[in-house]
Amino acid sequence: MSHPRATVTAQIETLADVDRLLRETVATEQKIDEELEELLVSQGKDVLESVTTRLQQVTADRLSKALEGVHELSRTTRETADMADAVSFKIRNVDMKQSRVREALRRIDGIQDRVRAIDGCKKAIDADDVGVAVGCVSQFWDIVEESGGEDEEMEKQREMMKRYAKICEERVREKTREAMEGKNHDMFTTYVQMFGPLRLQKEGLKYLEEYIGGLVGARAQQEYDALVDGFSLTGAKVTYVDALSNVLKDVAQSIDEYVEVMRDAFGPEYALEGVHALHKEADVRGTRVLKRFIEEKGLVKMCSQINNRIDGSMTQDTLIDARKVEPLLMDLLVMCTRGEEYIQFVLQCMADAAAPNDVSPSLETSVRGGDFGSSLREILSYYISLEEYYVEESVSKAIEIDEAVHGSLTSSMVDDSFYILLSSGKRALSTGRAPSAVAILNQINTVISSLYRSSLVKKLQGCPSKLASCAPSSQQEKYNPNADKYAIIMNDVDLSASYIDKLRAQLDDIAGRVFASSSNDYERVRLVLADLSKTSADMKKLAEQATEQLSTSIMSKLRPILDAFVANSYELSDDEAVNDGWSVSLIQAFEQAFTWLQNILSPELYDKVVESSVDKIVSRMEASVAQKQFSQLGGLQLEKDVRSLIIGLSESTTVSMRDKFSRLQQIATVLGVETAAEATDLIGDSNIAWKLTSLDVRQMLNLRIDFSQKQDSRFSNKEERQLKSLNKEFPLEVRKKVDLSKVQWESIKPWIAKRTTELLGGLEDDILINFIIDMVENKKTLDPRRIYISLTGFLEQNTGVFVKELWTLLIDASSSETGVPKAFVQEVKHEPPEDGGYRERDIEYRGRGRRRDDGYDDGRSRRRRRDSQSRSYDRYDDHRSGRRYRESYDDDEYRYRRYSRRRSRSGSRRRRRRRSPSVEAKMKQAGIKTEHVKKEEEL
């Protein structure tokens, strides 16, 4: 039986075994500790002592075994490390010996290679094979550079190779000169590359520059002489564009052919220098052609004359014909374009030659800022001046020779002008330079917005009304032949707006392609093109104004029929006859008023005119409906009339009449319901797109004579809530009661018309003005909140401003003795005298239409007082008559009664005093007519 210690020692082979035995020992010790704790509790101190003694024996035994294993493992590790050091030392010695052997072999190979290079060079020279000899020379110097070091044998070889290299250099120079003299291109290319292996790069570049310069210069000189003489040796005419193009083409081809040769033979640095050297030929030859072109064409004098025209010093005799400028523009454009393309090509070749390094900024500046680049910029400046002049003069000529084109709805001016503008824009963008493109595009926008637009405005003056006056009196008659002329002007304005948008889109597309590689230049061009959008918007506004004027002029012929609708009663009973003839008359009148325009107006413009007129008809009818009373039968009749209008008017145009009359048709539907609850059900129908609000329905139901205002509490509650929501907008101190019987409405009406027009942006809406006047005039009571609700759909965000100002004037007028707002009187009072004379203000008595001295009476004063007492202030313009309210102002009327007679207090004599315009005249200027003025007009 083996000893336990020997067994444990045999188990220890690695450090892991020692660690495992140590863990087992610790685990055994912990187990023993637990047993001791149990024994202490159960058997007491005696058991503890016996266990402790046994534990010490076991632990000491195991620890001693582990310690012995550790010592044994340490001894084995030291022996292994000593053996590894010995092996490593031997390996290092072997590597050192191998390195020495390789170095010796390399030296031997180097010596052999040098010897072979020298022998090969000698044999090649003897055989007159210059290419092989140059290759051997290059190989020898490469071997020397790689081997490094110096010894006696290498020195001898170097001296020998130098002698052979000189022989090669002489022969390469001789062959190169021979190729240059014989203009043998292939031979020259072959031998010029040999300067690189011979370490003569600069000399090779000189030969290359001399050879290329000779070829390019000879051809350039021939073409230059042909330009001077007027014809070439072949008899063909040579142009400056061809001469410049050939020079740039020859230099570019030479650079393209030799850039790789120079890079491979001379290296990137010398290749970059070679490209720049070849470019100098373009600097010399190209600049010479450009200078000759400027001198022969007289561009300096021509541009000076153009500048004098701007200053106003150009006479008719010195005026330059735009037709002579256009060929110059083409030549200038081609020269600028090809010059820019050439410079971009040279810069790209320089970048390829210098790769992977970058071209220095100074070298790039020398290309762009050289003689050719400077001449090119000078040519470009002449192009810009001439192009701007050409655009303006050509468009002026197109406007001057404007004429109607047979079979066309527009005149020749529109197509000619925009063809000129598009051509100029394309030329400017094709230069590839953002500054020139921006300058010409700015000029195009200026010509359109000033010269072209002013000509249209001048032709358009009075044109809509004249066109409307050419309408036939019946469908059988033919319209006035002058209508074609006026219609063409209207079409020109409308089409010009769309042409401007089309022009901007085309130029934007071209700019995107030209400046695709330069986002900054493209953004600069787009900023200028954005101005064309503003010009287009201005032209569209002009076209809209003309359309509105034409529509207004035509609507005057339809107003009598609309007046018939206004006068028509819809309080119908079962036994009462229905009067629906007005709708048939309106359809017939509409066809007569518009059908003849279809053949002379463009389809787009015709639809716009019809749409504007239909809007006026609908607005007038809606305003009239709001002032009527309806029975159920009347509501049904209105619905029938509206449907008849939709069907009848749809035959005259492509405009959707159903959309135009949809709101009015819904109003008629509400007015034809049997009960208010039925209207509520209609509003709640989600299948119908209702344009009426609950408040609108409530107001329509109030027009029914057989409905009570409280039949449906839902509408009433909504109206009450809306009125309460306006209490903040109109507090009690603002909406205080006004005694409307004291208000002189003739002084308020002009203000309503003027202020409404201002809030609508200058658009005078007669229908809205009459609607407001009918809503407030001769009413017993008014609530500003209800006025606000009624006008919100028309004035939108300006409704509150208008209602507050109107209510303030009504309060002011009701508190005045004359019924005229004191603000109007004060405004008249503070105006300066017209001629600086003495003022004599009689505000109050003139506001009442009486003179201060009641003792003085001439028949006219008595009539004025009598008429003033009996006047009931009837409406000047009832909306049913359709007549305009506002009076036209006459300066002569303004000055009537400027000089008045005043009776002196003593009664002994009368004297005439020079006075400033009277209050009555001032009120006349403000649109307020006093009684005696109206009476005098009637007389």
CSV table of C-alpha atoms in Angstrom, one decimal, residues 517-687:
chain,number,residue,atom,x,y,z
A,517,SER,CA,-22.0,71.2,-60.5
A,518,SER,CA,-22.2,74.5,-58.8
A,519,SER,CA,-25.1,74.8,-56.3
A,520,ASN,CA,-24.1,78.4,-55.3
A,521,ASP,CA,-24.3,79.7,-58.9
A,522,TYR,CA,-27.6,77.9,-59.4
A,523,GLU,CA,-29.0,79.5,-56.3
A,524,ARG,CA,-27.9,83.0,-57.5
A,525,VAL,CA,-29.8,82.4,-60.8
A,526,ARG,CA,-32.9,81.1,-59.0
A,527,LEU,CA,-33.0,84.3,-56.9
A,528,VAL,CA,-33.2,86.4,-60.1
A,529,LEU,CA,-35.8,84.0,-61.6
A,530,ALA,CA,-37.9,84.5,-58.5
A,531,ASP,CA,-38.3,88.2,-59.6
A,532,LEU,CA,-40.0,86.9,-62.8
A,533,SER,CA,-42.6,85.2,-60.5
A,534,LYS,CA,-43.3,88.6,-58.9
A,535,THR,CA,-43.6,90.2,-62.4
A,536,SER,CA,-46.0,87.4,-63.4
A,537,ALA,CA,-48.1,88.1,-60.3
A,538,ASP,CA,-48.3,91.8,-61.2
A,539,MET,CA,-49.3,90.9,-64.8
A,540,LYS,CA,-52.0,88.6,-63.6
A,541,LYS,CA,-53.3,91.3,-61.3
A,542,LEU,CA,-53.5,93.6,-64.4
A,543,ALA,CA,-55.3,91.0,-66.3
A,544,GLU,CA,-57.7,90.4,-63.4
A,545,GLN,CA,-58.5,94.1,-63.3
A,546,ALA,CA,-59.2,94.2,-67.0
A,547,THR,CA,-61.4,91.2,-66.7
A,548,GLU,CA,-63.3,92.7,-63.8
A,549,GLN,CA,-63.8,96.0,-65.8
A,550,LEU,CA,-65.1,94.0,-68.8
A,551,SER,CA,-67.4,92.0,-66.6
A,552,THR,CA,-68.7,95.2,-64.9
A,553,SER,CA,-69.3,96.9,-68.2
A,554,ILE,CA,-71.3,93.9,-69.6
A,555,MET,CA,-73.2,93.6,-66.3
A,556,SER,CA,-74.7,97.0,-66.9
A,557,LYS,CA,-76.8,95.4,-69.7
A,558,LEU,CA,-78.1,92.8,-67.3
A,559,ARG,CA,-79.0,95.1,-64.5
A,560,PRO,CA,-82.6,95.9,-65.7
A,561,ILE,CA,-83.4,92.2,-65.7
A,562,LEU,CA,-81.9,91.8,-62.2
A,563,ASP,CA,-83.9,94.9,-61.2
A,564,ALA,CA,-87.0,92.9,-62.3
A,565,PHE,CA,-85.9,90.1,-60.0
A,566,VAL,CA,-85.5,92.6,-57.2
A,567,ALA,CA,-88.9,94.0,-57.8
A,568,ASN,CA,-90.5,90.6,-58.1
A,569,SER,CA,-92.5,89.4,-55.1
A,570,TYR,CA,-92.2,85.9,-53.7
A,571,GLU,CA,-95.0,86.2,-51.2
A,572,LEU,CA,-97.1,84.0,-53.3
A,573,SER,CA,-100.4,82.3,-52.6
A,574,ASP,CA,-102.1,79.4,-54.2
A,575,ASP,CA,-104.3,81.5,-56.4
A,576,GLU,CA,-101.7,84.1,-57.3
A,577,ALA,CA,-100.0,84.0,-60.7
A,578,VAL,CA,-96.3,83.2,-60.8
A,579,ASN,CA,-94.0,85.7,-62.6
A,580,ASP,CA,-91.0,83.8,-63.7
A,581,GLY,CA,-90.3,85.6,-67.0
A,582,TRP,CA,-87.3,87.4,-65.5
A,583,SER,CA,-85.2,84.2,-65.4
A,584,VAL,CA,-85.9,83.5,-69.1
A,585,SER,CA,-85.0,87.1,-69.9
A,586,LEU,CA,-81.8,86.8,-67.9
A,587,ILE,CA,-80.8,83.7,-69.7
A,588,GLN,CA,-81.4,85.2,-73.1
A,589,ALA,CA,-79.7,88.5,-72.2
A,590,PHE,CA,-76.8,86.5,-70.8
A,591,GLU,CA,-76.4,84.6,-74.1
A,592,GLN,CA,-76.6,87.8,-76.1
A,593,ALA,CA,-74.1,89.6,-73.9
A,594,PHE,CA,-71.5,86.8,-73.8
A,595,THR,CA,-71.9,84.4,-76.7
A,596,TRP,CA,-70.4,86.8,-79.3
A,597,LEU,CA,-67.2,87.0,-77.1
A,598,GLN,CA,-66.4,83.3,-77.5
A,599,ASN,CA,-65.0,83.8,-81.0
A,600,ILE,CA,-62.7,86.7,-80.1
A,601,LEU,CA,-61.5,86.0,-76.6
A,602,SER,CA,-59.2,83.2,-75.6
A,603,PRO,CA,-61.0,80.3,-73.9
A,604,GLU,CA,-59.3,81.0,-70.6
A,605,LEU,CA,-60.2,84.7,-70.6
A,606,TYR,CA,-63.7,84.1,-71.7
A,607,ASP,CA,-64.3,81.7,-68.8
A,608,LYS,CA,-62.8,84.3,-66.4
A,609,VAL,CA,-65.2,87.0,-67.7
A,610,VAL,CA,-68.2,84.7,-67.5
A,611,GLU,CA,-67.2,83.5,-64.0
A,612,SER,CA,-66.8,87.1,-62.7
A,613,SER,CA,-70.2,88.1,-64.2
A,614,VAL,CA,-71.9,85.1,-62.7
A,615,ASP,CA,-70.4,85.9,-59.3
A,616,LYS,CA,-71.9,89.4,-59.6
A,617,ILE,CA,-75.3,88.0,-60.5
A,618,VAL,CA,-75.3,85.5,-57.6
A,619,SER,CA,-74.2,88.2,-55.1
A,620,ARG,CA,-76.9,90.6,-56.3
A,621,MET,CA,-79.5,87.9,-56.1
A,622,GLU,CA,-78.4,86.8,-52.6
A,623,ALA,CA,-78.4,90.4,-51.4
A,624,SER,CA,-81.9,90.9,-52.8
A,625,VAL,CA,-83.2,87.6,-51.3
A,626,ALA,CA,-82.0,88.8,-47.9
A,627,GLN,CA,-84.4,91.9,-48.2
A,628,LYS,CA,-87.5,90.0,-49.4
A,629,GLN,CA,-90.3,88.1,-47.7
A,630,PHE,CA,-91.2,84.6,-48.8
A,631,SER,CA,-94.1,82.2,-48.6
A,632,GLN,CA,-93.5,78.5,-49.0
A,633,LEU,CA,-94.8,78.7,-52.6
A,634,GLY,CA,-92.4,81.6,-53.1
A,635,GLY,CA,-89.5,79.6,-51.8
A,636,LEU,CA,-90.3,76.8,-54.2
A,637,GLN,CA,-90.6,79.2,-57.0
A,638,LEU,CA,-87.2,80.7,-56.2
A,639,GLU,CA,-85.7,77.2,-56.2
A,640,LYS,CA,-87.3,76.6,-59.7
A,641,ASP,CA,-85.9,79.9,-61.0
A,642,VAL,CA,-82.4,79.1,-59.7
A,643,ARG,CA,-82.5,75.6,-61.4
A,644,SER,CA,-83.6,77.3,-64.6
A,645,LEU,CA,-80.7,79.7,-64.4
A,646,ILE,CA,-78.2,76.9,-63.8
A,647,ILE,CA,-79.5,74.9,-66.8
A,648,GLY,CA,-79.8,77.9,-69.1
A,649,LEU,CA,-76.5,79.6,-68.3
A,650,SER,CA,-74.5,76.3,-68.5
A,651,GLU,CA,-75.2,76.2,-72.2
A,652,SER,CA,-73.1,79.4,-72.7
A,653,THR,CA,-69.9,78.4,-71.0
A,654,THR,CA,-67.8,75.6,-69.5
A,655,VAL,CA,-67.9,77.2,-66.1
A,656,SER,CA,-69.7,75.1,-63.5
A,657,MET,CA,-72.9,77.0,-62.8
A,658,ARG,CA,-74.0,74.4,-60.3
A,659,ASP,CA,-71.0,75.4,-58.1
A,660,LYS,CA,-71.6,79.1,-58.6
A,661,PHE,CA,-75.3,78.9,-57.6
A,662,SER,CA,-74.9,76.2,-54.9
A,663,ARG,CA,-75.3,78.6,-52.0
A,664,LEU,CA,-78.2,80.4,-53.6
A,665,GLN,CA,-79.8,77.0,-54.4
A,666,GLN,CA,-79.5,75.9,-50.8
A,667,ILE,CA,-81.0,79.2,-49.7
A,668,ALA,CA,-84.0,78.5,-52.0
A,669,THR,CA,-84.3,75.0,-50.6
A,670,VAL,CA,-84.5,76.3,-47.0
A,671,LEU,CA,-87.1,78.9,-48.0
A,672,GLY,CA,-89.2,76.2,-49.5
A,673,VAL,CA,-89.5,73.9,-46.5
A,674,GLU,CA,-92.8,73.3,-44.8
A,675,THR,CA,-91.6,73.5,-41.2
A,676,ALA,CA,-88.5,74.8,-39.5
A,677,ALA,CA,-87.8,71.3,-38.2
A,678,GLU,CA,-87.5,70.2,-41.8
A,679,ALA,CA,-84.7,72.8,-42.3
A,680,THR,CA,-83.0,71.3,-39.2
A,681,ASP,CA,-83.1,67.9,-40.8
A,682,LEU,CA,-81.6,69.2,-44.0
A,683,ILE,CA,-78.8,70.8,-42.2
A,684,GLY,CA,-78.0,67.6,-40.4
A,685,ASP,CA,-77.8,65.6,-43.6
A,686,SER,CA,-74.2,64.6,-43.9
A,687,ASN,CA,-74.6,63.6,-47.6
